[in-house]
Coordinates of C-alpha atoms in Angstrom, one line a residue:
X5 CA 34.2 -50.0 17.9
X6 CA 31.0 -51.4 19.2
X7 CA 29.8 -48.0 20.5
X8 CA 30.5 -46.4 17.1
X9 CA 28.7 -49.3 15.3
X10 CA 25.7 -49.0 17.5
X11 CA 25.6 -45.1 17.2
X12 CA 25.9 -45.3 13.4
X13 CA 23.1 -47.9 13.2
X14 CA 20.9 -45.7 15.4
X15 CA 21.6 -42.6 13.4
X16 CA 20.7 -44.4 10.2
X17 CA 17.4 -45.6 11.7
X18 CA 16.6 -42.1 12.9
X19 CA 17.4 -40.6 9.4
X20 CA 15.1 -43.2 7.8
X21 CA 12.3 -42.4 10.3
X22 CA 12.8 -38.7 9.8
X23 CA 12.6 -39.0 6.0
X24 CA 9.5 -41.1 6.3
X25 CA 7.8 -38.6 8.7
X26 CA 8.9 -35.7 6.4
X27 CA 7.3 -37.4 3.4
X28 CA 4.1 -38.2 5.3
X29 CA 3.9 -34.6 6.7
X30 CA 4.5 -33.0 3.3
X31 CA 1.9 -35.3 1.7
X32 CA -0.7 -34.1 4.3
X33 CA 0.4 -30.5 3.7
X34 CA 0.0 -30.9 0.0
X35 CA -3.5 -32.3 0.4
X36 CA -4.4 -29.4 2.6
X37 CA -3.1 -26.8 0.1
X38 CA -5.1 -28.5 -2.8
X39 CA -8.3 -28.3 -0.8
X40 CA -8.0 -25.1 1.1
X41 CA -5.4 -22.8 -0.3
X42 CA -5.4 -20.3 -3.2
X43 CA -3.2 -20.7 -6.2
X44 CA -0.8 -17.9 -5.2
X45 CA 2.0 -20.3 -4.1
X46 CA 2.5 -18.3 -0.9
X47 CA 3.0 -21.5 1.0
X48 CA 4.6 -24.6 -0.3
X49 CA 4.1 -28.2 0.8
X50 CA 7.4 -28.2 2.6
X51 CA 8.2 -28.7 6.3
X52 CA 10.3 -25.6 6.0
X53 CA 7.0 -23.7 5.9
X54 CA 5.7 -25.4 9.0
X55 CA 5.5 -22.1 11.0
X56 CA 3.1 -20.7 8.4
X57 CA 0.9 -23.7 8.9
X58 CA 1.0 -23.3 12.6
X59 CA 0.0 -19.6 12.3
X60 CA -2.9 -20.7 10.1
X61 CA -3.9 -23.3 12.6
X62 CA -3.9 -20.7 15.4
X63 CA -6.2 -18.5 13.3
X64 CA -8.6 -21.5 12.7
X65 CA -8.6 -22.3 16.4
X66 CA -9.6 -18.7 17.1
X67 CA -12.5 -19.0 14.7
X68 CA -13.9 -22.2 16.3
X69 CA -13.3 -21.3 19.9
X70 CA -16.5 -21.8 21.9
X71 CA -15.6 -19.5 24.8
X72 CA -13.4 -16.5 24.3
X73 CA -10.5 -16.3 26.7
X74 CA -9.7 -13.4 29.0
X75 CA -6.7 -12.5 26.8
X76 CA -8.9 -12.4 23.7
X77 CA -11.3 -10.0 25.4
X78 CA -8.5 -7.7 26.5
X79 CA -7.0 -7.7 23.0
X80 CA -10.4 -6.9 21.5
X81 CA -11.0 -4.0 23.9
X82 CA -7.6 -2.6 23.1
X83 CA -8.3 -2.7 19.3
X84 CA -11.7 -1.1 19.8
X85 CA -10.1 1.7 21.8
X86 CA -7.5 2.3 19.1
X87 CA -10.2 2.3 16.4
X88 CA -12.4 4.7 18.3
X89 CA -9.5 7.1 18.9
X90 CA -8.6 7.0 15.2
X91 CA -12.2 7.8 14.3
X92 CA -12.3 10.6 16.7
X93 CA -9.1 12.1 15.2
X94 CA -10.5 11.7 11.7
X95 CA -13.7 13.5 12.5
X96 CA -11.5 16.5 13.4
X97 CA -9.0 16.3 10.6
X98 CA -11.1 15.3 7.6
X99 CA -12.7 18.8 7.3
X100 CA -9.3 20.4 7.7
X101 CA -7.9 18.2 4.9
X102 CA -10.7 19.3 2.5
X103 CA -10.0 22.9 3.3
X104 CA -6.3 22.4 2.8
X105 CA -6.9 20.9 -0.6
X106 CA -9.2 23.8 -1.5
X107 CA -6.5 26.2 -0.5
X108 CA -4.1 24.5 -2.9
X109 CA -6.6 24.7 -5.7
X110 CA -7.2 28.4 -5.0
X111 CA -3.5 29.0 -5.2
X112 CA -3.8 27.8 -8.8
X113 CA -6.5 30.4 -9.5
X114 CA -4.5 33.4 -8.3
X115 CA -3.7 35.8 -11.0
X116 CA -6.4 34.4 -13.4
X117 CA -9.1 37.0 -14.2
X118 CA -12.6 35.7 -13.9
X119 CA -15.8 37.2 -15.3
X120 CA -16.5 40.3 -17.3
X121 CA -15.1 42.6 -14.6
X122 CA -11.9 40.6 -14.3
X123 CA -12.4 39.4 -10.8
X124 CA -10.6 36.6 -8.9
X125 CA -12.3 33.3 -8.3
X126 CA -11.8 31.2 -5.1
X127 CA -13.6 28.2 -3.7
X128 CA -14.8 27.7 -0.2
X129 CA -16.8 25.1 1.8
X130 CA -19.0 25.1 4.9
X131 CA -19.8 22.0 7.0
X132 CA -23.0 21.2 8.9
X133 CA -22.3 19.9 12.4
X134 CA -22.0 16.2 13.3
X135 CA -25.0 14.9 15.1
X136 CA -24.7 15.8 18.8
X137 CA -25.9 12.4 20.0
X138 CA -23.3 10.7 17.8
X139 CA -20.5 12.9 19.3
X140 CA -21.7 12.4 22.8
X141 CA -21.8 8.6 22.5
X142 CA -18.3 8.5 21.0
X143 CA -17.0 10.8 23.8
X144 CA -18.6 8.7 26.5
X145 CA -17.2 5.4 25.2
X146 CA -13.7 6.8 24.8
X147 CA -13.8 8.0 28.4
X148 CA -14.9 4.6 29.6
X149 CA -12.2 2.8 27.6
X150 CA -9.5 5.3 28.8
X151 CA -10.5 4.6 32.4
X152 CA -10.3 0.8 31.7
X153 CA -6.8 1.2 30.2
X154 CA -5.5 3.0 33.2
X155 CA -7.2 1.1 36.0
X156 CA -8.8 -2.2 35.0
X157 CA -7.0 -3.7 32.0
X158 CA -5.8 -6.6 34.1
X159 CA -9.3 -7.3 35.6
X160 CA -11.1 -10.0 33.5
X161 CA -14.5 -8.9 34.9
X162 CA -14.1 -5.3 34.1
X163 CA -12.6 -6.2 30.7
X164 CA -15.7 -8.1 29.7
X165 CA -17.8 -5.2 31.0
X166 CA -15.9 -2.7 28.9
X167 CA -16.2 -4.9 25.8
X168 CA -20.0 -5.1 26.3
X169 CA -20.2 -1.3 26.7
X170 CA -18.9 -0.9 23.2
X171 CA -21.9 -2.6 21.6
X172 CA -24.1 0.4 21.5
X173 CA -21.6 2.6 19.6
X174 CA -20.6 -0.3 17.3
X175 CA -24.2 -0.7 16.3
X176 CA -24.4 3.0 15.7
X177 CA -21.4 2.7 13.3
X178 CA -23.1 -0.2 11.5
X179 CA -26.2 1.9 10.9
X180 CA -24.0 4.7 9.5
X181 CA -22.2 2.4 7.1
X182 CA -25.4 0.7 6.0
X183 CA -26.4 4.1 4.5
X184 CA -23.6 3.8 1.9
X185 CA -25.0 2.1 -1.2
X186 CA -22.7 0.8 -4.0
X187 CA -24.7 0.6 -7.3
X188 CA -22.8 -0.5 -10.4
X189 CA -19.5 0.6 -8.8
X190 CA -20.8 4.1 -7.9
X191 CA -21.1 4.7 -4.2
X192 CA -23.9 6.8 -2.8
X193 CA -22.4 8.3 0.3
X194 CA -24.9 8.5 3.1
X195 CA -22.7 8.1 6.3
X196 CA -23.4 11.7 7.3
X197 CA -21.5 11.6 10.6
X198 CA -18.5 9.7 9.2
X199 CA -18.0 11.4 5.8
X200 CA -17.7 15.2 5.8
X201 CA -18.5 15.3 2.1
X202 CA -22.1 14.4 3.0
X203 CA -22.2 17.5 5.3
X204 CA -20.4 19.8 3.0
X205 CA -21.7 22.7 0.9
X206 CA -19.3 24.2 -1.7
X207 CA -19.5 27.6 -3.2
X208 CA -17.4 30.1 -5.1
X209 CA -16.4 33.7 -4.3
X210 CA -15.6 36.2 -7.0
X211 CA -13.5 39.0 -5.5
X212 CA -13.6 42.4 -7.1
X213 CA -11.3 45.4 -6.3
X214 CA -14.0 48.1 -6.8
X215 CA -17.2 46.2 -6.2
X216 CA -18.6 43.8 -3.5
X217 CA -17.6 40.2 -3.7
X218 CA -20.0 37.9 -5.5
X219 CA -21.0 34.5 -4.0
X220 CA -21.9 31.7 -6.4
X221 CA -23.6 28.9 -4.5
X222 CA -25.7 27.5 -7.4
X223 CA -25.3 27.2 -11.2
X224 CA -29.0 27.7 -11.6
X225 CA -30.1 30.8 -13.6
X226 CA -26.7 31.2 -15.2
X227 CA -26.2 31.2 -18.9
X228 CA -24.3 28.5 -20.7
X229 CA -21.3 30.8 -21.1
X230 CA -21.1 31.8 -17.5
X231 CA -21.3 28.2 -16.5
X232 CA -18.7 27.2 -19.0
X233 CA -16.2 29.8 -17.7
X234 CA -16.8 28.7 -14.1
X235 CA -16.3 25.1 -15.1
X236 CA -13.1 25.9 -16.9
X237 CA -11.7 27.6 -13.8
X238 CA -12.7 24.9 -11.4
X239 CA -11.8 21.9 -13.5
X240 CA -8.6 23.4 -14.8
X241 CA -7.3 24.2 -11.3
X242 CA -8.5 20.8 -9.9
X243 CA -6.8 18.9 -12.8
X244 CA -3.5 20.7 -12.5
X245 CA -3.6 20.0 -8.7
X246 CA -4.3 16.3 -9.2
X247 CA -2.0 15.7 -12.1
X248 CA 0.8 18.0 -11.0
X249 CA 1.2 16.5 -7.6
X250 CA 2.1 19.7 -5.8
X251 CA 1.7 23.5 -6.0
X252 CA 4.4 24.1 -8.6
X253 CA 4.8 21.0 -10.8
X254 CA 3.1 20.8 -14.2
X255 CA 0.8 17.9 -14.8
X256 CA 2.4 14.7 -16.2
X257 CA -0.2 14.7 -19.0
X258 CA -1.3 18.1 -20.2
X259 CA -3.6 17.7 -23.2
X260 CA -7.3 18.3 -22.7
X261 CA -9.8 17.3 -25.4
X262 CA -13.0 19.3 -25.3
X263 CA -15.7 17.8 -27.5
X264 CA -18.3 20.5 -28.3
X265 CA -17.8 21.8 -24.8
X266 CA -18.5 25.4 -25.7
X267 CA -21.5 25.2 -27.9
X268 CA -23.7 27.1 -25.3
X269 CA -21.2 29.9 -24.6
X270 CA -21.2 33.2 -26.5
X271 CA -18.0 34.7 -27.9
X272 CA -16.9 36.6 -24.8
X273 CA -17.3 33.6 -22.5
X274 CA -15.7 31.3 -25.0
X275 CA -12.5 33.4 -25.2
X276 CA -12.2 33.7 -21.4
X277 CA -12.9 30.0 -20.8
X278 CA -10.3 28.9 -23.4
X279 CA -7.7 31.5 -22.2
X280 CA -7.6 30.3 -18.6
X281 CA -6.7 26.6 -19.3
X282 CA -3.5 27.3 -21.3
X283 CA -2.3 29.6 -18.5
X284 CA -2.8 26.7 -16.1
X285 CA -0.4 24.6 -18.2
X286 CA -2.8 22.7 -20.5
X287 CA -2.8 22.1 -24.2
X288 CA -6.4 22.4 -25.4
X289 CA -7.8 20.6 -28.4
X290 CA -11.4 21.7 -29.0
X291 CA -13.9 20.3 -31.5
X292 CA -16.8 22.6 -32.3
X293 CA -19.5 23.1 -34.9
X294 CA -19.0 25.6 -37.7
X295 CA -21.1 28.2 -35.9
X296 CA -18.6 28.4 -33.0
X297 CA -15.4 28.5 -35.0
X298 CA -15.2 32.3 -35.2
X299 CA -14.7 32.7 -31.4
X300 CA -12.3 29.8 -31.1
X301 CA -10.1 31.0 -34.0
X302 CA -9.5 34.3 -32.2
X303 CA -7.6 32.4 -29.4
X304 CA -6.4 29.3 -31.2
X305 CA -2.8 28.7 -32.3
X306 CA -3.9 26.3 -35.0
X307 CA -7.2 25.4 -36.6
X308 CA -8.3 22.5 -38.8
X309 CA -11.6 22.0 -40.6
X310 CA -13.0 18.5 -41.3
X311 CA -14.6 18.3 -44.7
X312 CA -16.7 15.5 -46.0
X313 CA -17.2 14.9 -49.7
X314 CA -20.8 13.8 -50.3
X315 CA -19.9 12.1 -53.6
X316 CA -17.3 9.8 -52.0
X317 CA -18.2 9.9 -48.3
X318 CA -14.5 10.5 -47.7
X319 CA -13.4 13.0 -45.0
X320 CA -10.2 15.0 -44.8
X321 CA -8.6 17.8 -42.7
X322 CA -7.5 21.1 -44.0
X323 CA -5.4 23.5 -41.8
X324 CA -6.8 27.0 -41.6
X325 CA -4.4 30.0 -41.5
X326 CA -5.0 33.7 -41.8
X327 CA -4.6 33.6 -45.6
X328 CA -7.1 30.8 -46.0
X329 CA -9.6 32.6 -43.7
X330 CA -9.2 35.9 -45.7
X331 CA -9.7 34.1 -49.0
X332 CA -12.9 32.4 -47.7
X333 CA -14.3 35.7 -46.4
X334 CA -13.5 37.6 -49.7
X335 CA -14.5 35.0 -52.2
X336 CA -17.8 35.9 -54.1
X337 CA -21.0 34.2 -53.1
X338 CA -21.4 32.8 -56.6
X339 CA -18.2 30.8 -56.3
X340 CA -18.6 27.0 -56.1
X341 CA -19.1 25.8 -52.6
X342 CA -16.6 23.6 -50.9
X343 CA -17.6 20.3 -49.5
X344 CA -19.9 20.5 -46.4
X345 CA -18.1 21.4 -43.2
X346 CA -18.9 18.7 -40.6
X347 CA -16.8 19.8 -37.6

């Protein structure tokens, strides 16, 4: 009975001490969260979350360490090696990815006649080479790090030497990244050796069955109509590729609104430009001035005219059909004019 009494008393004392320590610890944790943590409630002021606080403490200790340990050096060299390998692979595959996406877009253009001769349009790209010195520096540092991985990863002296050898190429990467400027949310890509888009030149090929292929590398010198048709083909195929998700699916949102997009195109180009987009799966809604309605009506399923009454400043829509168009064309010139057509 004495042993039970003593044990029970001791347990009660330990419980009381434990509760006191828990309260003190959670008060300190709560003060820490108020001063240093965000308001995302990821960590609560509870000793149940002690391991998260320990992880954070370890990270803080890493930041304030005066002298890096051998283990930290080895870990850093391994991460550098992995990053350089990933960069080396990306330099080889980024160009291939761009060509692959162009091939998918070109598959959308198959069967669509382009130009007055009914040719077939396809897109292609050429890349200027990466700077030879950049490639050489990357290849050299990868070779050194591979040798370190195989033969000297357990040698602290060689590990620090390998880490210092990375400095030249890391500085080179910093210089490349410093050429990218972000102005008002629009990035000006200038990392020539890192981004193949900076080294790319896109052009179009028009294939003809009975004539030489035509290469379009610039929009300069082309009429507004020719440029409009080229734009319809390229944007239409690109949009269905992006919105459709693969080579066969229709876009999830298929309506295109073109606000006076054809005002510079003549009748032939207007018809061809508007014909390709519905064949790619889009519903087209075009607004155009009165001078362009004749060409659009020839390919439109429905047409509406917006009228404005000058006396009331009220506008209204009237659907045009073949009967309405015939009446408008046959009515005498002395007939009273309708309200002014605005769009």
